[in-house]
PDB file of C-alpha atoms in Angstrom:
ATOM      1  CA  MET A  20      -3.089  25.699 -14.401  1.00  0.00           C
ATOM      2  CA  THR A  21      -2.270  24.134 -17.764  1.00  0.00           C
ATOM      3  CA  ALA A  22       0.475  21.803 -18.836  1.00  0.00           C
ATOM      4  CA  ALA A  23       3.362  23.533 -20.588  1.00  0.00           C
ATOM      5  CA  LYS A  24       2.063  24.273 -24.105  1.00  0.00           C
ATOM      6  CA  GLY A  25      -0.720  21.716 -23.823  1.00  0.00           C
ATOM      7  CA  THR A  26      -4.022  20.916 -22.171  1.00  0.00           C
ATOM      8  CA  ASP A  27      -5.370  21.793 -18.764  1.00  0.00           C
ATOM      9  CA  ILE A  28      -4.038  19.605 -15.944  1.00  0.00           C
ATOM     10  CA  PHE A  29      -7.474  17.943 -15.556  1.00  0.00           C
ATOM     11  CA  LEU A  30      -9.565  16.719 -18.454  1.00  0.00           C
ATOM     12  CA  HIS A  31     -13.108  15.332 -18.375  1.00  0.00           C
ATOM     13  CA  ASP A  32     -13.709  12.842 -21.165  1.00  0.00           C
ATOM     14  CA  ARG A  33     -17.258  14.135 -21.657  1.00  0.00           C
ATOM     15  CA  ASP A  34     -15.854  17.547 -22.620  1.00  0.00           C
ATOM     16  CA  VAL A  35     -13.756  16.251 -25.515  1.00  0.00           C
ATOM     17  CA  PRO A  36     -15.449  15.623 -28.879  1.00  0.00           C
ATOM     18  CA  TRP A  37     -14.639  12.657 -31.088  1.00  0.00           C
ATOM     19  CA  THR A  38     -13.016  13.308 -34.467  1.00  0.00           C
ATOM     20  CA  ASP A  39     -14.299  10.959 -37.176  1.00  0.00           C
ATOM     21  CA  LEU A  40     -11.336   9.668 -39.180  1.00  0.00           C
ATOM     22  CA  GLY A  41     -13.551   7.662 -41.559  1.00  0.00           C
ATOM     23  CA  GLY A  42     -13.568   3.939 -42.209  1.00  0.00           C
ATOM     24  CA  GLY A  43     -15.060   3.123 -38.823  1.00  0.00           C
ATOM     25  CA  VAL A  44     -12.330   4.886 -36.809  1.00  0.00           C
ATOM     26  CA  LYS A  45     -12.593   7.940 -34.555  1.00  0.00           C
ATOM     27  CA  ARG A  46     -10.284   9.522 -31.982  1.00  0.00           C
ATOM     28  CA  LYS A  47     -10.170  11.890 -29.024  1.00  0.00           C
ATOM     29  CA  ILE A  48      -7.065  13.869 -28.169  1.00  0.00           C
ATOM     30  CA  LEU A  49      -6.817  13.732 -24.389  1.00  0.00           C
ATOM     31  CA  THR A  50      -4.178  15.303 -22.150  1.00  0.00           C
ATOM     32  CA  TRP A  51      -0.869  16.391 -23.592  1.00  0.00           C
ATOM     33  CA  ASP A  52       2.136  18.632 -23.269  1.00  0.00           C
ATOM     34  CA  GLU A  53       5.225  18.858 -25.465  1.00  0.00           C
ATOM     35  CA  THR A  54       6.663  15.604 -24.081  1.00  0.00           C
ATOM     36  CA  LEU A  55       3.659  13.251 -23.885  1.00  0.00           C
ATOM     37  CA  MET A  56       0.174  12.794 -25.367  1.00  0.00           C
ATOM     38  CA  LEU A  57      -2.747  10.456 -24.603  1.00  0.00           C
ATOM     39  CA  VAL A  58      -5.257   9.608 -27.344  1.00  0.00           C
ATOM     40  CA  ARG A  59      -8.388   7.396 -27.321  1.00  0.00           C
ATOM     41  CA  VAL A  60      -9.085   5.631 -30.600  1.00  0.00           C
ATOM     42  CA  ALA A  61     -12.404   3.818 -31.178  1.00  0.00           C
ATOM     43  CA  PHE A  62     -12.845   1.252 -33.953  1.00  0.00           C
ATOM     44  CA  GLU A  63     -15.893  -0.380 -35.441  1.00  0.00           C
ATOM     45  CA  LYS A  64     -15.451  -4.021 -36.453  1.00  0.00           C
ATOM     46  CA  GLY A  65     -13.380  -4.035 -39.655  1.00  0.00           C
ATOM     47  CA  GLY A  66     -11.869  -0.589 -38.991  1.00  0.00           C
ATOM     48  CA  VAL A  67      -8.236  -0.278 -40.043  1.00  0.00           C
ATOM     49  CA  GLY A  68      -5.327   1.703 -38.704  1.00  0.00           C
ATOM     50  CA  ALA A  69      -3.253   1.557 -41.914  1.00  0.00           C
ATOM     51  CA  LEU A  70       0.412   0.581 -41.772  1.00  0.00           C
ATOM     52  CA  HIS A  71       2.492   3.669 -40.991  1.00  0.00           C
ATOM     53  CA  SER A  72       5.476   4.882 -39.001  1.00  0.00           C
ATOM     54  CA  HIS A  73       6.353   8.041 -37.081  1.00  0.00           C
ATOM     55  CA  PRO A  74       9.275   9.399 -35.059  1.00  0.00           C
ATOM     56  CA  HIS A  75       7.369   9.076 -31.765  1.00  0.00           C
ATOM     57  CA  ILE A  76       7.586   6.210 -29.304  1.00  0.00           C
ATOM     58  CA  GLN A  77       4.053   4.812 -28.931  1.00  0.00           C
ATOM     59  CA  SER A  78       2.728   2.663 -26.110  1.00  0.00           C
ATOM     60  CA  THR A  79      -0.867   1.438 -26.274  1.00  0.00           C
ATOM     61  CA  MET A  80      -3.340  -0.402 -24.034  1.00  0.00           C
ATOM     62  CA  VAL A  81      -6.382  -2.187 -25.435  1.00  0.00           C
ATOM     63  CA  LEU A  82      -9.376  -0.875 -23.468  1.00  0.00           C
ATOM     64  CA  SER A  83     -11.931  -3.121 -25.193  1.00  0.00           C
ATOM     65  CA  GLY A  84     -12.423  -5.227 -28.303  1.00  0.00           C
ATOM     66  CA  SER A  85     -10.039  -7.401 -30.277  1.00  0.00           C
ATOM     67  CA  PHE A  86      -7.427  -6.373 -32.849  1.00  0.00           C
ATOM     68  CA  GLU A  87      -4.882  -7.896 -35.212  1.00  0.00           C
ATOM     69  CA  MET A  88      -1.768  -5.822 -34.522  1.00  0.00           C
ATOM     70  CA  THR A  89       1.316  -5.695 -36.709  1.00  0.00           C
ATOM     71  CA  ILE A  90       4.550  -4.117 -35.489  1.00  0.00           C
ATOM     72  CA  GLY A  91       7.501  -4.510 -37.807  1.00  0.00           C
ATOM     73  CA  ASP A  92       7.560  -8.150 -38.924  1.00  0.00           C
ATOM     74  CA  ARG A  93       5.445  -9.406 -35.988  1.00  0.00           C
ATOM     75  CA  THR A  94       1.654  -9.840 -35.971  1.00  0.00           C
ATOM     76  CA  THR A  95      -0.548 -11.009 -33.098  1.00  0.00           C
ATOM     77  CA  ILE A  96      -4.099 -10.770 -31.759  1.00  0.00           C
ATOM     78  CA  ILE A  97      -4.537  -8.357 -28.852  1.00  0.00           C
ATOM     79  CA  LYS A  98      -7.548  -7.987 -26.556  1.00  0.00           C
ATOM     80  CA  ALA A  99      -8.743  -5.908 -23.591  1.00  0.00           C
ATOM     81  CA  GLY A 100      -5.961  -5.427 -21.062  1.00  0.00           C
ATOM     82  CA  ASP A 101      -3.157  -6.212 -23.532  1.00  0.00           C
ATOM     83  CA  CYS A 102      -0.473  -3.623 -24.290  1.00  0.00           C
ATOM     84  CA  TYR A 103       2.245  -2.979 -26.840  1.00  0.00           C
ATOM     85  CA  ILE A 104       5.060  -0.558 -27.554  1.00  0.00           C
ATOM     86  CA  VAL A 105       6.154   0.729 -30.959  1.00  0.00           C
ATOM     87  CA  PRO A 106       9.748   1.953 -31.145  1.00  0.00           C
ATOM     88  CA  THR A 107      10.594   5.110 -33.082  1.00  0.00           C
ATOM     89  CA  GLY A 108      10.219   4.718 -36.847  1.00  0.00           C
ATOM     90  CA  VAL A 109       8.865   1.141 -36.855  1.00  0.00           C
ATOM     91  CA  VAL A 110       6.029   0.400 -39.304  1.00  0.00           C
ATOM     92  CA  HIS A 111       2.836  -0.683 -37.530  1.00  0.00           C
ATOM     93  CA  GLY A 112      -0.914  -0.977 -38.094  1.00  0.00           C
ATOM     94  CA  VAL A 113      -4.068  -2.574 -36.765  1.00  0.00           C
ATOM     95  CA  VAL A 114      -7.236  -4.263 -38.011  1.00  0.00           C
ATOM     96  CA  CYS A 115     -10.230  -4.321 -35.662  1.00  0.00           C
ATOM     97  CA  LEU A 116     -11.685  -7.830 -35.276  1.00  0.00           C
ATOM     98  CA  GLU A 117     -14.255  -6.912 -32.599  1.00  0.00           C
ATOM     99  CA  ALA A 118     -15.358  -3.300 -32.004  1.00  0.00           C
ATOM    100  CA  GLY A 119     -13.244  -1.676 -29.337  1.00  0.00           C
ATOM    101  CA  GLU A 120     -10.972   1.110 -28.139  1.00  0.00           C
ATOM    102  CA  LEU A 121      -7.267   1.709 -27.766  1.00  0.00           C
ATOM    103  CA  LEU A 122      -5.535   4.181 -25.445  1.00  0.00           C
ATOM    104  CA  ASP A 123      -2.385   5.482 -27.150  1.00  0.00           C
ATOM    105  CA  ALA A 124       0.479   7.317 -25.447  1.00  0.00           C
ATOM    106  CA  PHE A 125       2.994   9.165 -27.625  1.00  0.00           C
ATOM    107  CA  ALA A 126       6.356  10.641 -26.646  1.00  0.00           C
ATOM    108  CA  PRO A 127       6.908  13.324 -27.610  1.00  0.00           C
ATOM    109  CA  MET A 128       3.396  14.558 -28.363  1.00  0.00           C
ATOM    110  CA  ARG A 129       1.970  14.308 -31.892  1.00  0.00           C
ATOM    111  CA  ALA A 130       2.030  17.914 -33.147  1.00  0.00           C
ATOM    112  CA  ASP A 131       0.233  16.688 -36.283  1.00  0.00           C
ATOM    113  CA  PHE A 132      -2.787  15.797 -34.110  1.00  0.00           C
ATOM    114  CA  VAL A 133      -3.397  19.304 -32.681  1.00  0.00           C
TER     115      VAL A 133
END
């Protein structure tokens, strides 16, 4: 059984390769269907998620590490266990202060990622 136009219902992390995005950043596309997508993003210290915006709602949990996160006109330091949400179309970006990982959820899914 697979999700509608997406991944299998179950996914084993070990079966998904990392994609190197350069600059000390890599990602794994995890489970998704047309309405929702989960993505792991790993950063080396100093890695940057450049300021950008997209039409998706994004909610993220910090799995490990420390990051300077900017969303709109607000900037704060986030660490393991912290979360944030980015409304549709809002400019946001991150700078990794201590190597770590983020778990991103996008609604709807990011067609540009698959």
